[in-house]
Short mmCIF file of N, CA and C in Angstrom, two decimals:
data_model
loop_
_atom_site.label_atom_id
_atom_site.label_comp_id
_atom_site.label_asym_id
_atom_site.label_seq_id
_atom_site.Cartn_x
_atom_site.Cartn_y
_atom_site.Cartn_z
N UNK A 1 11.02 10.67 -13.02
CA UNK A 1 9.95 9.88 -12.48
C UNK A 1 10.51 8.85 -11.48
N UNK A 2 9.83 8.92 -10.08
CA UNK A 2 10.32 7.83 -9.14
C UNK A 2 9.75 6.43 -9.48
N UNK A 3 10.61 5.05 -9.86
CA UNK A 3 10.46 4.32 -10.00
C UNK A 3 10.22 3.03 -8.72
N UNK A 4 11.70 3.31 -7.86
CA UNK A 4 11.50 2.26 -7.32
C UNK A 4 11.48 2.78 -5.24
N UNK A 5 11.49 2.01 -4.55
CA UNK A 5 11.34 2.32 -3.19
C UNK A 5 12.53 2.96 -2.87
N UNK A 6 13.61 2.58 -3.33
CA UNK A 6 15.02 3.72 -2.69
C UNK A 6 14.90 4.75 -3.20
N UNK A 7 14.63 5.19 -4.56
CA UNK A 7 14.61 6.45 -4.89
C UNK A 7 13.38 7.60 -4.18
N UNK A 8 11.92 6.73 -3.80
CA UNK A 8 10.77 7.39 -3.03
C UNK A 8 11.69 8.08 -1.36
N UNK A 9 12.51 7.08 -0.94
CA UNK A 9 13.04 7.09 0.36
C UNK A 9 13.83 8.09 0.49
N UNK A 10 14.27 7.81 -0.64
CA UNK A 10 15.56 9.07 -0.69
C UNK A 10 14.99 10.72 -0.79
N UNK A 11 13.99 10.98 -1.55
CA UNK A 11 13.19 11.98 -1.64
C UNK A 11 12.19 12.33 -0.49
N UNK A 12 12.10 11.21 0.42
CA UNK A 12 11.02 12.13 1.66
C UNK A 12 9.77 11.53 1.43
N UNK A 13 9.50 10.47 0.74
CA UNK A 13 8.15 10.08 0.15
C UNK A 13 7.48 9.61 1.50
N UNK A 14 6.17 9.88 1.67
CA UNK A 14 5.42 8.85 2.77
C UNK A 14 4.29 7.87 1.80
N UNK A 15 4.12 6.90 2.17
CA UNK A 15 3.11 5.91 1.99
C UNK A 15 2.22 5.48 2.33
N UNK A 16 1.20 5.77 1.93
CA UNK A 16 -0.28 5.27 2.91
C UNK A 16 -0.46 3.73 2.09
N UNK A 17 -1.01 2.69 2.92
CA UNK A 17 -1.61 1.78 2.28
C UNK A 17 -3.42 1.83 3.03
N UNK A 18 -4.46 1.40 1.70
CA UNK A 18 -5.91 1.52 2.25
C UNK A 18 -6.28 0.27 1.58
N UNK A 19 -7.28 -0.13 2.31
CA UNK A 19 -7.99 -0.84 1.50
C UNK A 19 -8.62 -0.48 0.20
N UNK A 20 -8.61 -1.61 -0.83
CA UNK A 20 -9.38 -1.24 -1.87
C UNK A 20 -10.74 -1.50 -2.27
N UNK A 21 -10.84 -2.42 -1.08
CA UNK A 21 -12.08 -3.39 -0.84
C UNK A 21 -13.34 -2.32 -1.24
N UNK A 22 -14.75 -2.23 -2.16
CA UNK A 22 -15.42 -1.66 -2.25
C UNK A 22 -16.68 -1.63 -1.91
N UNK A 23 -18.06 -1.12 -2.36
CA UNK A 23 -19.22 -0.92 -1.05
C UNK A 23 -19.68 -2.10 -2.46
N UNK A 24 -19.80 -3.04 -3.01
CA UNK A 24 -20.33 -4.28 -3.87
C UNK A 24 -19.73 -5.09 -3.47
N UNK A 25 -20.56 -6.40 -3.48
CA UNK A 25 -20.08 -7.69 -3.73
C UNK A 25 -21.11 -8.36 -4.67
N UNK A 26 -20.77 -8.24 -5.75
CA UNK A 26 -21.18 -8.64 -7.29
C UNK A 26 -22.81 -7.47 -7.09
N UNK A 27 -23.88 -7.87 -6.96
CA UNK A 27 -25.45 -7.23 -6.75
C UNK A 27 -25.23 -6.79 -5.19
N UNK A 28 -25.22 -6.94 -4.78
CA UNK A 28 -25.60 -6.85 -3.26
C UNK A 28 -24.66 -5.48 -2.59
N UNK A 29 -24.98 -4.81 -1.73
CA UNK A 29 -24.27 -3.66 -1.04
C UNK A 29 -23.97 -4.27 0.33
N UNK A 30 -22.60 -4.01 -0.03
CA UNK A 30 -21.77 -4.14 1.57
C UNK A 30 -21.41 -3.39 2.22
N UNK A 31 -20.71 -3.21 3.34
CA UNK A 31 -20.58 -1.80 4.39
C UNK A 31 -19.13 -1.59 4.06
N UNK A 32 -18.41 -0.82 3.64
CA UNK A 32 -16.94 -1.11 2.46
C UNK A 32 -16.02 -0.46 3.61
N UNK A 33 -15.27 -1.04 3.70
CA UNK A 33 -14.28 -1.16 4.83
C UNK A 33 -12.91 0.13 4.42
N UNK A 34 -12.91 0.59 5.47
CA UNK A 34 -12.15 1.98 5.68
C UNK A 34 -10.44 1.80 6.42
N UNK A 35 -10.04 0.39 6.30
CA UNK A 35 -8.59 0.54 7.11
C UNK A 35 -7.85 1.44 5.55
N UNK A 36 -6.68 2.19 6.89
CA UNK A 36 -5.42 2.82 6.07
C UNK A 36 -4.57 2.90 7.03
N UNK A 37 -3.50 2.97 6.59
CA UNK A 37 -2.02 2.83 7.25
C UNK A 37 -1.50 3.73 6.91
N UNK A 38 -0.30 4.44 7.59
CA UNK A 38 0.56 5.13 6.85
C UNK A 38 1.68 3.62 7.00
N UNK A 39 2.81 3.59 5.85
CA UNK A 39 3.91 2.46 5.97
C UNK A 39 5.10 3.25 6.46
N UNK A 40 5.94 2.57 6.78
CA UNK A 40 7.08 2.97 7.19
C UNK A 40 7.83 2.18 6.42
N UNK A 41 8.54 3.82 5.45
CA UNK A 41 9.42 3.60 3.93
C UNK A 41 10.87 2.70 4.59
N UNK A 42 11.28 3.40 5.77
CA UNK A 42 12.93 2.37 6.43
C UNK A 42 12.37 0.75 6.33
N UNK A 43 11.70 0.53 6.95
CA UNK A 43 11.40 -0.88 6.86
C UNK A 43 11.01 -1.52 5.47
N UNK A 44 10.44 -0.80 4.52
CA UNK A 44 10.24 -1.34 3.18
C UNK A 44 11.35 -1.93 2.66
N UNK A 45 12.07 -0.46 2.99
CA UNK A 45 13.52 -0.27 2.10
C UNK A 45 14.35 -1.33 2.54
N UNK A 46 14.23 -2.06 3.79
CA UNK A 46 15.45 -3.06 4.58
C UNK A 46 14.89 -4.49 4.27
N UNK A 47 13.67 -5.00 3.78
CA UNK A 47 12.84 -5.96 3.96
C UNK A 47 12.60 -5.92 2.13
N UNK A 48 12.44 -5.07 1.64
CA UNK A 48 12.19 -5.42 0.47
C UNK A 48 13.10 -4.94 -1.13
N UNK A 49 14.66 -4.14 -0.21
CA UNK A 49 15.36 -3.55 -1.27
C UNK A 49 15.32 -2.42 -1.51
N UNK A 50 16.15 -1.44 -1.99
CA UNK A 50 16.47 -0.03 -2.50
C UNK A 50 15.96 0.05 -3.96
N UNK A 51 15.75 -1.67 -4.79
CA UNK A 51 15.82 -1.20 -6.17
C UNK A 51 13.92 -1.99 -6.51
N UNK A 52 13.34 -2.27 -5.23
CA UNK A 52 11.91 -3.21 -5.62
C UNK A 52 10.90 -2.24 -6.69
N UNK A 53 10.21 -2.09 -6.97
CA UNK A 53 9.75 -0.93 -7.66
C UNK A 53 8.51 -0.88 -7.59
N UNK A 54 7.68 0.54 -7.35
CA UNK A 54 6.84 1.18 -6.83
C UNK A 54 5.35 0.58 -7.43
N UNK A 55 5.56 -0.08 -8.28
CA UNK A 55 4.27 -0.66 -9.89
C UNK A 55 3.79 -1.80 -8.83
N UNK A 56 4.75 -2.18 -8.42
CA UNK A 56 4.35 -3.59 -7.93
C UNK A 56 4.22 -3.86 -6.66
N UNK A 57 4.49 -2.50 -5.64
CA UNK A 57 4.06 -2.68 -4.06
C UNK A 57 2.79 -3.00 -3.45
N UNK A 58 1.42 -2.45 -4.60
CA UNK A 58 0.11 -2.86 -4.10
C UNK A 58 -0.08 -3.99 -4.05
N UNK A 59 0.00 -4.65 -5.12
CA UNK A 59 0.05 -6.23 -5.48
C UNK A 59 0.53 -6.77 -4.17
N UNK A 60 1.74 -7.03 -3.35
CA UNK A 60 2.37 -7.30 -2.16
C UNK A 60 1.18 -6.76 -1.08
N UNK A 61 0.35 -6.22 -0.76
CA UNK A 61 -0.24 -5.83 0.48
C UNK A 61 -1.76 -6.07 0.36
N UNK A 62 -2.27 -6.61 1.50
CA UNK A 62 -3.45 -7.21 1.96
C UNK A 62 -3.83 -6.18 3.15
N UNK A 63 -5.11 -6.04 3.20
CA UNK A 63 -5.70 -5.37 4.19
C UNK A 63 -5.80 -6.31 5.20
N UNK A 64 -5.87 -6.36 6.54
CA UNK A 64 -5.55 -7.08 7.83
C UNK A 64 -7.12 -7.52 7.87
N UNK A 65 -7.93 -6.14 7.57
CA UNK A 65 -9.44 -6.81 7.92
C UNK A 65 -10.06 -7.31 6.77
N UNK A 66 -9.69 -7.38 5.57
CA UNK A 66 -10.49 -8.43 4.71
C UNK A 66 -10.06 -9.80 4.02
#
């Protein structure tokens, strides 16, 4: 089981990040926002370590538009 970002890198892994943002805000319907990225694993890997681990990369990322 791949745990952390060097081991994904090392295997060829790609990464999309999306929003998780959904079509509610508590009662009410909102128009639920569609950004996605693919990431670029070299830059993870140089900026955030070979050993950071994969559980905890969502937590770290914000959608630009919400």
């Amino acid at each position: 089981m791949v745990e952390t970002i060097g081991e994904a890198f090392s295997l060829g892994w790609r990464l999309k990040a999306r929003c998780a943002y959904g079509k509610r805000e508590g009662l009410k319907s909102i128009r639920e926002c569609t950004w996605s990225y693919d990431l670029d694993m070299l830059t993870l890997v140089s900026t955030r370590g070979r050993d950071f681990p994969l559980a905890i990369l969502a937590s770290r990322l914000r959608c630009p538009r919400c």
